[in-house]
Short mmCIF file of C-alpha atoms in Angstrom, two decimals:
data_model
loop_
_atom_site.label_atom_id
_atom_site.label_comp_id
_atom_site.label_asym_id
_atom_site.label_seq_id
_atom_site.Cartn_x
_atom_site.Cartn_y
_atom_site.Cartn_z
CA MET G 326 7.47 13.87 18.49
CA LYS G 327 5.70 10.53 18.23
CA ILE G 328 3.85 9.18 15.17
CA GLU G 329 1.40 6.46 16.10
CA GLN G 330 -0.04 4.36 13.29
CA PHE G 331 -3.43 2.66 13.78
CA GLU G 332 -4.34 -0.22 11.48
CA ASP G 333 -7.74 -1.65 10.56
CA LYS G 334 -6.84 -4.98 8.98
CA GLY G 335 -10.32 -5.61 7.53
CA LEU G 336 -10.21 -2.49 5.41
CA ALA G 337 -6.40 -2.33 5.16
CA HIS G 338 -6.70 1.23 6.51
CA PHE G 339 -4.06 3.26 8.31
CA SER G 340 -4.77 6.32 10.41
CA TYR G 341 -2.35 8.41 12.43
CA ALA G 342 -1.93 10.32 15.69
CA ILE G 343 0.99 12.75 15.75
CA LEU G 344 1.94 13.77 19.27
CA SER G 345 3.85 16.92 20.14
CA GLU G 346 5.52 15.85 23.39
CA CYS G 347 6.36 19.37 24.45
CA ALA G 348 2.85 20.73 23.91
CA ARG G 349 1.04 17.46 24.87
CA GLU G 350 -1.16 18.01 21.83
CA ILE G 351 -2.23 15.52 19.14
CA VAL G 352 -3.11 15.89 15.46
CA LEU G 353 -5.14 13.03 13.93
CA ILE G 354 -5.10 12.12 10.25
CA ASP G 355 -7.82 10.05 8.52
CA PRO G 356 -9.36 8.54 11.67
CA ALA G 357 -11.57 5.40 11.42
CA ARG G 358 -15.25 5.25 12.47
CA ASP G 359 -14.64 4.24 16.10
CA PRO G 360 -12.99 7.22 17.88
CA GLN G 361 -12.19 5.35 21.10
CA PRO G 362 -8.65 4.17 20.19
CA TYR G 363 -7.67 7.83 19.61
CA TYR G 364 -9.19 8.92 22.90
CA ASN G 365 -7.28 6.08 24.63
CA TYR G 366 -4.04 7.17 22.97
CA ALA G 367 -4.58 10.76 24.03
CA LYS G 368 -5.33 9.71 27.62
CA ALA G 369 -2.34 7.39 27.77
CA ASN G 370 -0.09 10.27 26.66
CA ASP G 371 -1.77 12.91 28.86
CA ALA G 372 -2.45 14.90 25.71
CA THR G 373 -5.28 16.73 23.96
CA ILE G 374 -6.54 16.17 20.43
CA VAL G 375 -6.42 19.64 18.84
CA SER G 376 -6.93 18.92 15.11
CA VAL G 377 -8.30 16.27 12.75
CA ILE G 378 -7.16 16.31 9.09
CA GLU G 379 -8.94 14.45 6.35
CA THR G 380 -6.80 13.86 3.23
CA HIS G 381 -10.05 13.53 1.19
CA PRO G 382 -13.64 12.27 1.60
CA HIS G 383 -12.94 8.52 1.81
CA ALA G 384 -14.89 6.06 -0.32
CA ASP G 385 -14.03 2.82 1.50
CA PHE G 386 -14.69 3.66 5.16
CA VAL G 387 -16.56 6.16 7.33
CA SER G 388 -14.45 8.58 9.35
CA SER G 389 -15.09 9.82 12.88
CA HIS G 390 -13.73 13.33 12.23
CA LEU G 391 -17.02 15.09 13.05
CA GLU G 392 -17.67 13.12 16.25
CA ILE G 393 -14.09 13.74 17.46
CA ALA G 394 -14.39 17.46 16.76
CA GLN G 395 -17.70 17.65 18.62
CA THR G 396 -16.29 15.72 21.58
CA THR G 397 -12.87 17.40 21.91
CA SER G 398 -13.40 20.79 20.20
CA ALA G 399 -10.60 19.85 17.82
CA THR G 400 -10.45 21.75 14.53
CA ILE G 401 -11.24 19.77 11.38
CA ARG G 402 -9.00 20.67 8.42
CA VAL G 403 -9.80 19.60 4.88
CA SER G 404 -9.31 21.01 1.37
CA LYS G 405 -11.77 23.75 0.48
CA LEU G 406 -12.44 21.78 -2.69
CA LEU G 407 -14.15 19.09 -0.62
CA GLY G 408 -17.14 21.37 0.07
CA ALA G 409 -17.55 19.90 3.55
CA ASP G 410 -20.97 20.33 5.15
CA TYR G 411 -19.51 20.53 8.69
CA ALA G 412 -17.58 23.32 10.39
CA HIS G 413 -13.93 23.23 9.30
CA GLU G 414 -10.89 25.22 8.34
CA ALA G 415 -9.71 25.07 4.76
CA PHE G 416 -6.30 23.42 4.43
CA ASP G 417 -4.79 23.77 1.00
CA GLU G 418 -1.40 24.48 -0.58
CA GLY G 419 0.35 27.45 1.00
CA GLN G 420 -1.39 26.90 4.34
CA GLU G 421 0.19 25.48 7.50
CA PHE G 422 -0.27 25.36 11.24
CA THR G 423 1.95 24.56 14.16
CA VAL G 424 1.59 22.36 17.24
CA GLY G 425 4.48 22.75 19.66
CA LYS G 426 7.64 22.47 17.53
CA LEU G 427 5.75 20.66 14.73
CA THR G 428 4.50 22.25 11.51
CA PHE G 429 1.82 20.68 9.29
CA ARG G 430 1.88 21.89 5.68
CA ALA G 431 -0.73 21.10 3.00
CA LEU G 432 -0.02 20.02 -0.55
CA ASN G 433 -2.92 19.75 -3.02
CA THR G 434 -2.33 16.36 -4.63
CA PRO G 435 -5.34 15.60 -6.87
CA GLY G 436 -5.43 12.29 -8.68
CA HIS G 437 -7.24 9.75 -6.47
CA SER G 438 -9.87 12.46 -6.02
CA PRO G 439 -10.05 16.13 -7.05
CA ASP G 440 -9.92 17.24 -3.41
CA SER G 441 -7.01 15.10 -2.17
CA ILE G 442 -4.31 16.68 -0.07
CA SER G 443 -1.05 15.37 1.38
CA ILE G 444 0.33 16.70 4.61
CA VAL G 445 4.06 17.34 5.19
CA LEU G 446 5.18 17.18 8.82
CA SER G 447 8.22 19.31 9.73
CA ARG G 448 10.07 19.67 13.01
CA GLU G 449 12.11 22.79 13.60
CA GLY G 450 12.27 23.49 9.89
CA LYS G 451 13.18 19.98 8.68
CA ASP G 452 10.68 17.85 6.76
CA GLU G 453 10.28 14.55 8.60
CA ALA G 454 7.25 12.79 7.14
CA VAL G 455 4.47 13.07 4.58
CA PHE G 456 0.95 11.65 5.03
CA THR G 457 -0.15 10.85 1.51
CA GLY G 458 -3.73 9.62 1.98
CA ASP G 459 -4.70 7.68 -1.13
CA THR G 460 -2.30 9.53 -3.44
CA LEU G 461 0.97 7.63 -2.91
CA PHE G 462 0.89 4.10 -1.46
CA ILE G 463 3.85 1.88 -0.74
CA GLY G 464 4.52 0.29 -4.11
CA ASP G 465 1.47 1.82 -5.84
CA VAL G 466 -0.63 4.93 -6.23
CA GLY G 467 -4.35 5.59 -5.69
CA ARG G 468 -6.95 4.63 -8.26
CA PRO G 469 -8.42 7.55 -10.25
CA ASP G 470 -11.84 6.09 -11.10
CA LEU G 471 -13.94 6.64 -7.99
CA ARG G 472 -15.10 10.23 -8.40
CA GLU G 473 -16.94 10.25 -11.70
CA LYS G 474 -20.33 10.28 -9.95
CA ALA G 475 -19.56 11.02 -6.25
CA GLY G 476 -18.57 13.96 -4.10
CA ASN G 477 -18.68 17.74 -4.32
CA MET G 478 -16.40 17.70 -7.35
CA THR G 479 -16.59 14.94 -9.92
CA ALA G 480 -13.97 14.24 -12.56
CA LYS G 481 -13.35 11.71 -15.26
CA ARG G 482 -10.82 8.97 -14.56
CA GLU G 483 -8.45 10.00 -17.33
CA GLU G 484 -8.40 13.60 -16.13
CA LEU G 485 -7.64 12.44 -12.57
CA ALA G 486 -4.97 10.03 -13.81
CA ARG G 487 -3.22 13.00 -15.50
CA GLN G 488 -3.47 15.01 -12.30
CA MET G 489 -2.02 12.08 -10.39
CA TYR G 490 0.99 12.03 -12.68
CA HIS G 491 1.76 15.67 -11.82
CA SER G 492 0.89 15.39 -8.12
CA LEU G 493 3.44 12.62 -7.75
CA ARG G 494 6.16 14.20 -9.85
CA ASP G 495 5.69 17.87 -9.02
CA LYS G 496 4.67 17.67 -5.35
CA LEU G 497 5.80 14.42 -3.66
CA MET G 498 8.88 13.22 -5.50
CA PRO G 499 10.76 16.52 -4.97
CA LEU G 500 10.61 16.01 -1.18
CA VAL G 501 13.89 15.04 0.55
CA GLY G 502 14.61 11.30 0.17
CA THR G 503 14.68 10.69 3.94
CA VAL G 504 11.09 11.92 4.39
CA LEU G 505 8.94 9.08 5.71
CA VAL G 506 5.91 8.14 3.69
CA TYR G 507 2.74 7.22 5.59
CA PRO G 508 -0.20 6.21 3.34
CA ALA G 509 -3.86 5.68 4.28
CA HIS G 510 -3.90 2.07 3.03
CA GLY G 511 -1.87 -1.09 2.74
CA ALA G 512 -2.11 -4.39 0.90
CA GLY G 513 -5.71 -5.58 0.42
CA SER G 514 -7.27 -2.16 -0.08
CA LEU G 515 -9.51 -1.60 -3.08
CA CYS G 516 -8.24 1.98 -3.39
CA GLY G 517 -5.28 0.75 -5.45
CA LYS G 518 -4.35 -2.43 -7.29
CA ALA G 519 -0.85 -3.52 -6.20
CA LEU G 520 -0.16 -2.14 -2.74
CA SER G 521 2.82 -3.45 -0.79
CA GLY G 522 2.48 -5.26 2.53
CA ALA G 523 4.71 -2.60 4.12
CA ASN G 524 3.10 0.06 6.31
CA SER G 525 5.57 2.90 5.68
CA SER G 526 8.48 3.86 3.46
CA THR G 527 10.62 6.82 2.45
CA ILE G 528 10.49 9.09 -0.57
CA ALA G 529 13.86 7.69 -1.70
CA ASP G 530 12.71 4.09 -1.43
CA GLU G 531 9.51 4.80 -3.35
CA LYS G 532 11.37 6.61 -6.10
CA PHE G 533 13.58 3.56 -6.38
CA GLY G 534 11.03 0.76 -6.00
CA ASN G 535 7.55 2.06 -6.77
CA PRO G 536 6.78 1.07 -10.41
CA MET G 537 4.43 4.05 -10.83
CA LEU G 538 7.27 6.43 -9.97
CA ARG G 539 9.69 5.09 -12.59
CA GLU G 540 10.46 7.14 -15.64
CA LEU G 541 7.22 7.24 -17.66
CA SER G 542 5.70 9.70 -20.05
CA GLU G 543 2.34 11.13 -19.02
CA GLU G 544 0.62 8.97 -21.66
CA GLU G 545 2.36 5.80 -20.50
CA PHE G 546 1.48 6.58 -16.88
CA VAL G 547 -2.20 7.22 -17.66
CA LYS G 548 -2.53 4.05 -19.72
CA GLU G 549 -0.90 1.92 -17.06
CA LEU G 550 -2.83 3.44 -14.16
CA LEU G 551 -6.23 3.02 -15.82
CA ALA G 552 -5.62 -0.65 -16.77
CA ASP G 553 -7.04 -3.46 -14.63
CA GLN G 554 -8.25 -1.43 -11.67
CA PRO G 555 -10.30 -3.56 -9.20
CA PHE G 556 -14.10 -3.42 -9.07
CA VAL G 557 -15.88 -0.55 -7.35
CA PRO G 558 -18.03 -1.77 -4.41
CA LYS G 559 -21.62 -0.58 -4.29
CA TYR G 560 -21.02 1.42 -1.10
CA PHE G 561 -18.14 3.61 -2.22
CA GLY G 562 -20.15 6.58 -3.51
CA TYR G 563 -22.37 6.41 -0.45
CA ASP G 564 -19.39 6.69 1.88
CA VAL G 565 -17.99 9.67 -0.02
CA ALA G 566 -21.30 11.51 0.59
CA LEU G 567 -21.43 10.41 4.26
CA ASN G 568 -17.92 11.60 4.89
CA LYS G 569 -18.61 14.91 3.18
CA ALA G 570 -21.62 15.44 5.46
CA GLY G 571 -20.05 13.98 8.61
CA ALA G 572 -21.18 10.64 10.03
CA PRO G 573 -23.41 10.21 13.10
CA SER G 574 -21.66 9.40 16.36
CA TYR G 575 -20.44 5.81 16.55
CA LYS G 576 -21.82 4.30 19.79
CA PRO G 577 -25.29 5.92 19.66
CA SER G 578 -25.61 4.69 16.08
CA LEU G 579 -24.70 1.15 17.10
CA LEU G 580 -27.26 1.23 19.91
CA GLN G 581 -30.04 2.12 17.46
CA VAL G 582 -29.63 -1.16 15.61
CA ASN G 583 -32.66 -3.32 16.30
CA ARG G 584 -31.55 -6.54 18.06
CA LEU G 585 -34.23 -9.17 17.41
CA ALA G 586 -35.00 -12.25 19.50
CA SER G 587 -34.07 -15.60 18.03
CA GLY G 588 -36.95 -17.02 16.05
CA THR G 589 -38.40 -13.62 15.11
CA ALA G 590 -40.35 -13.86 11.84
CA LEU G 591 -38.54 -11.94 9.11
CA GLU G 592 -40.39 -9.64 6.75
CA ALA G 593 -40.67 -11.12 3.28
CA GLY G 594 -38.82 -9.33 0.50
CA THR G 595 -36.03 -8.01 2.71
CA ILE G 596 -32.46 -9.17 2.07
CA ILE G 597 -31.12 -11.64 4.65
CA ILE G 598 -27.40 -11.80 5.28
CA ASP G 599 -26.55 -15.05 7.05
CA THR G 600 -23.01 -14.82 8.42
CA ARG G 601 -22.66 -18.33 9.83
CA PRO G 602 -19.93 -20.69 8.58
CA GLU G 603 -20.78 -22.06 5.13
CA ALA G 604 -21.09 -25.64 6.35
CA GLU G 605 -23.81 -24.62 8.83
CA PHE G 606 -25.50 -22.46 6.27
CA LYS G 607 -25.72 -25.30 3.74
CA LYS G 608 -27.36 -27.58 6.36
CA GLY G 609 -30.28 -25.17 6.60
CA HIS G 610 -31.13 -21.50 6.25
CA VAL G 611 -33.96 -19.09 5.51
CA ASN G 612 -35.13 -19.12 1.94
CA GLY G 613 -33.32 -16.43 -0.07
CA ALA G 614 -30.54 -15.83 2.45
CA ILE G 615 -27.07 -14.78 1.24
CA ASN G 616 -24.15 -16.42 3.05
CA ILE G 617 -21.49 -13.71 3.68
CA GLN G 618 -19.42 -15.39 6.35
CA GLN G 619 -18.03 -13.60 9.35
CA GLY G 620 -14.41 -12.96 8.46
CA GLY G 621 -11.70 -10.42 7.87
CA LYS G 622 -13.30 -8.91 4.75
CA PHE G 623 -16.94 -9.13 5.81
CA GLU G 624 -17.64 -5.40 5.55
CA THR G 625 -16.11 -5.12 2.09
CA TRP G 626 -18.23 -7.96 0.66
CA LEU G 627 -21.35 -6.73 2.43
CA GLY G 628 -20.91 -3.35 0.79
CA SER G 629 -20.12 -4.98 -2.55
CA ILE G 630 -23.17 -7.22 -2.69
CA VAL G 631 -25.74 -5.03 -0.94
CA GLY G 632 -26.40 -1.50 -2.17
CA PRO G 633 -26.83 1.52 0.14
CA GLU G 634 -30.46 1.83 -0.88
CA GLU G 635 -31.29 -1.68 0.47
CA GLN G 636 -32.22 -2.79 4.01
CA PHE G 637 -31.17 -6.19 5.28
CA TYR G 638 -31.42 -8.59 8.19
CA LEU G 639 -28.21 -9.73 9.82
CA ILE G 640 -27.97 -13.28 11.23
CA ALA G 641 -25.03 -14.24 13.45
CA ALA G 642 -23.94 -17.52 15.06
CA ASP G 643 -23.89 -16.05 18.59
CA GLU G 644 -24.33 -12.79 20.48
CA ALA G 645 -20.63 -11.83 20.54
CA THR G 646 -20.43 -12.32 16.75
CA ARG G 647 -23.56 -10.27 16.26
CA GLU G 648 -22.02 -7.29 18.09
CA ASP G 649 -18.79 -7.68 16.15
CA LEU G 650 -20.67 -7.75 12.87
CA ILE G 651 -22.69 -4.64 13.72
CA GLN G 652 -19.43 -2.85 14.44
CA LYS G 653 -17.96 -4.01 11.10
CA THR G 654 -21.14 -2.88 9.35
CA ALA G 655 -20.75 0.56 10.94
CA LYS G 656 -17.25 0.90 9.53
CA ILE G 657 -18.84 1.42 6.09
CA GLY G 658 -21.84 3.32 7.46
CA TYR G 659 -24.36 0.55 6.82
CA GLU G 660 -25.62 0.16 10.39
CA ALA G 661 -28.68 2.26 9.61
CA LEU G 662 -29.62 -0.25 6.87
CA ILE G 663 -29.89 -3.17 9.32
CA LYS G 664 -33.58 -3.93 9.65
CA GLY G 665 -32.84 -6.34 12.47
CA ALA G 666 -29.91 -8.38 13.81
CA LEU G 667 -30.52 -11.79 15.38
CA VAL G 668 -28.68 -14.85 16.58
CA GLY G 669 -29.13 -18.41 15.34
CA THR G 670 -31.15 -19.89 12.53
CA PRO G 671 -34.74 -18.68 12.35
CA ALA G 672 -35.57 -21.53 9.93
CA ILE G 673 -33.93 -24.47 8.20
CA GLU G 674 -36.33 -24.61 5.30
CA VAL G 675 -33.64 -24.57 2.58
CA THR G 676 -30.48 -26.69 2.29
CA MET G 677 -27.71 -26.85 -0.32
CA PRO G 678 -26.31 -30.10 -1.72
CA LYS G 679 -22.68 -31.11 -1.27
CA LEU G 680 -20.50 -31.43 -4.34
CA ASP G 681 -18.92 -34.81 -5.11
CA VAL G 682 -15.49 -33.32 -5.91
CA GLU G 683 -14.05 -36.47 -7.45
CA GLN G 684 -17.07 -36.88 -9.74
CA PHE G 685 -16.62 -33.24 -10.76
CA ARG G 686 -12.89 -33.76 -11.29
CA GLN G 687 -13.53 -36.74 -13.59
CA HIS G 688 -16.36 -35.11 -15.61
CA PRO G 689 -16.23 -31.30 -15.43
CA GLU G 690 -18.08 -31.18 -18.73
CA GLN G 691 -21.20 -32.40 -16.99
CA TYR G 692 -21.44 -29.08 -15.08
CA THR G 693 -21.96 -25.41 -15.84
CA ILE G 694 -18.93 -23.80 -14.14
CA VAL G 695 -19.18 -20.22 -12.90
CA ASP G 696 -16.04 -18.34 -11.91
CA ILE G 697 -16.96 -15.46 -9.56
CA ARG G 698 -13.46 -14.07 -9.17
CA SER G 699 -12.67 -10.71 -10.72
CA ALA G 700 -12.38 -10.48 -14.50
CA THR G 701 -8.64 -9.93 -14.10
CA GLU G 702 -8.21 -13.05 -11.99
CA HIS G 703 -10.32 -15.04 -14.48
CA ARG G 704 -8.18 -13.78 -17.36
CA ASN G 705 -4.75 -14.10 -15.75
CA GLU G 706 -5.23 -17.29 -13.74
CA PRO G 707 -7.67 -19.52 -15.62
CA ILE G 708 -8.69 -22.70 -13.77
CA PHE G 709 -11.43 -24.30 -15.85
CA ALA G 710 -11.68 -24.02 -19.61
CA GLY G 711 -15.05 -22.64 -20.68
CA ALA G 712 -16.03 -21.33 -17.24
CA LEU G 713 -18.47 -18.43 -17.26
CA SER G 714 -17.00 -15.33 -15.66
CA VAL G 715 -19.41 -13.38 -13.45
CA PRO G 716 -17.60 -11.50 -10.69
CA LEU G 717 -19.31 -11.74 -7.27
CA PRO G 718 -20.19 -8.00 -7.02
CA GLU G 719 -22.24 -8.40 -10.26
CA LEU G 720 -23.78 -11.79 -9.47
CA ARG G 721 -27.12 -10.63 -8.10
CA GLU G 722 -27.73 -8.69 -11.30
CA ARG G 723 -26.28 -11.25 -13.72
CA ALA G 724 -27.10 -14.68 -12.33
CA SER G 725 -29.85 -15.13 -14.95
CA GLU G 726 -27.05 -15.38 -17.57
CA ILE G 727 -26.06 -18.79 -16.19
CA HIS G 728 -27.24 -21.79 -18.25
CA THR G 729 -29.34 -24.18 -16.18
CA ASP G 730 -29.36 -27.30 -18.37
CA LYS G 731 -26.67 -28.83 -16.10
CA PRO G 732 -25.87 -28.65 -12.40
CA VAL G 733 -24.09 -25.36 -11.67
CA VAL G 734 -20.72 -25.32 -9.85
CA VAL G 735 -19.58 -21.99 -8.39
CA HIS G 736 -15.93 -21.34 -7.60
CA CYS G 737 -13.58 -18.54 -6.54
CA ALA G 738 -9.93 -18.68 -5.48
CA GLY G 739 -10.17 -19.97 -1.96
CA GLY G 740 -13.78 -20.79 -0.96
CA TYR G 741 -14.92 -17.61 0.86
CA ARG G 742 -16.48 -15.83 -2.08
CA SER G 743 -18.00 -18.99 -3.54
CA ALA G 744 -20.01 -19.52 -0.36
CA ALA G 745 -21.69 -16.17 -0.97
CA GLY G 746 -21.88 -16.68 -4.72
CA SER G 747 -23.47 -20.12 -4.62
CA SER G 748 -26.15 -18.88 -2.20
CA ILE G 749 -26.99 -16.01 -4.56
CA VAL G 750 -27.15 -18.30 -7.61
CA ALA G 751 -29.27 -20.91 -5.76
CA ASP G 752 -31.80 -18.26 -4.81
CA THR G 753 -31.88 -16.70 -8.30
CA LEU G 754 -32.19 -20.01 -10.19
CA PRO G 755 -34.81 -22.06 -8.27
CA GLY G 756 -35.08 -25.65 -9.44
CA THR G 757 -31.42 -25.73 -10.54
CA GLU G 758 -28.89 -27.81 -8.60
CA VAL G 759 -26.24 -25.31 -7.40
CA LEU G 760 -23.02 -26.58 -5.88
CA ASP G 761 -20.12 -24.77 -4.14
CA LEU G 762 -16.64 -25.97 -5.04
CA GLY G 763 -15.41 -24.20 -1.89
CA GLU G 764 -11.84 -24.72 -0.74
CA ALA G 765 -11.47 -27.77 -3.01
CA VAL G 766 -10.73 -25.29 -5.80
CA LYS G 767 -7.17 -25.11 -4.47
CA SER G 768 -6.49 -28.70 -5.64
CA PHE G 769 -7.50 -27.69 -9.17
CA GLN G 770 -5.28 -24.60 -9.03
CA SER G 771 -2.28 -26.80 -8.22
CA ALA G 772 -3.03 -29.11 -11.09
CA SER G 773 -3.35 -26.16 -13.42
CA ALA G 774 -0.03 -24.74 -12.26
CA ALA G 775 1.70 -28.10 -12.69
CA HIS G 776 0.74 -28.14 -16.33
#
């Protein structure tokens, strides 16, 4: 038996291939949008993919389960509660199947979603591992607030939080302590709030070190779980529906994206996402463009700022970056929303001024300061007294709340988000001087900590 873990760092997503060496057969769990790495793994091991299991209809990425099943004839297994639109076999508590000497057993573990399952892997009668999806993470548990308006079954967050309490204590914690825990996400995922940087654990280690598994009453657990959950990106409900239906095949969908020649006139009124470095963007860009820089979390911020009902242009610094960005966009199922993708700067009609940081440091009262970090960051780690808190995912809708009687300074925690935020504010408040504090915010954080 081999358990291969695949990691998508941008989405902090883990997927798995479990190989039966005697049968040369593979079971996949929660595969990502691009199926090629799994095909490569199967080929390298001279094995056949025979089943794909989805622990639930994911909100934060699009899965390739349907494409893999159509390509390899593998059987898709999901909970019957999911109401999947594609051909599948129901896989719920009391059901199991074998591959070689391996047995896969389903546990219904609602909490993150009503249709969540965990999969226990046994070899010759001994439980070896459990794949917990978004139910149990390393150091945390899944958030219960994503299915109030999405999916085949909806449920209120408190109801799901109570189900999570019992899924953990009645289904997962009773497993033998040596059982390995393989979650669907690691640190940086928005599907929980305090995930560890580790990529696996054991039931015993989680019972010892996971704060959500310590001795708590149901009421205490629910209260703690519901507090301070991160924001919900605009694309999450869209991806739940796409995963329930089954996504279109990856490469053909990428090829359908309209690559435009440099200098192509862009249709007025369509969102423009300019992914070039912020320094280049500030020197000149198309009027109204939003600067979401190419980077490790590009797809998350794209899907947090742009809704699934909106089309957009994608501008990249060069051709290789354009292709990489289209692939990242496809990870959240947004490639069909790209009206056109092009390289370079189609215009330099708008520039953004550079902030005199020392002037700002001496006289912060002469500026309207906007903190676009999360409300929790703003509350727990204040940097500027009196700063207006408008988290980046809400900025397009709330920028008009910003007072314009002074120059506006936008900041986040490290400079990436403020590049996007300042571009949104500048477009929303024409005639107002909008400045990006950028990475200089770190010097103010140090001063704050020192005092």
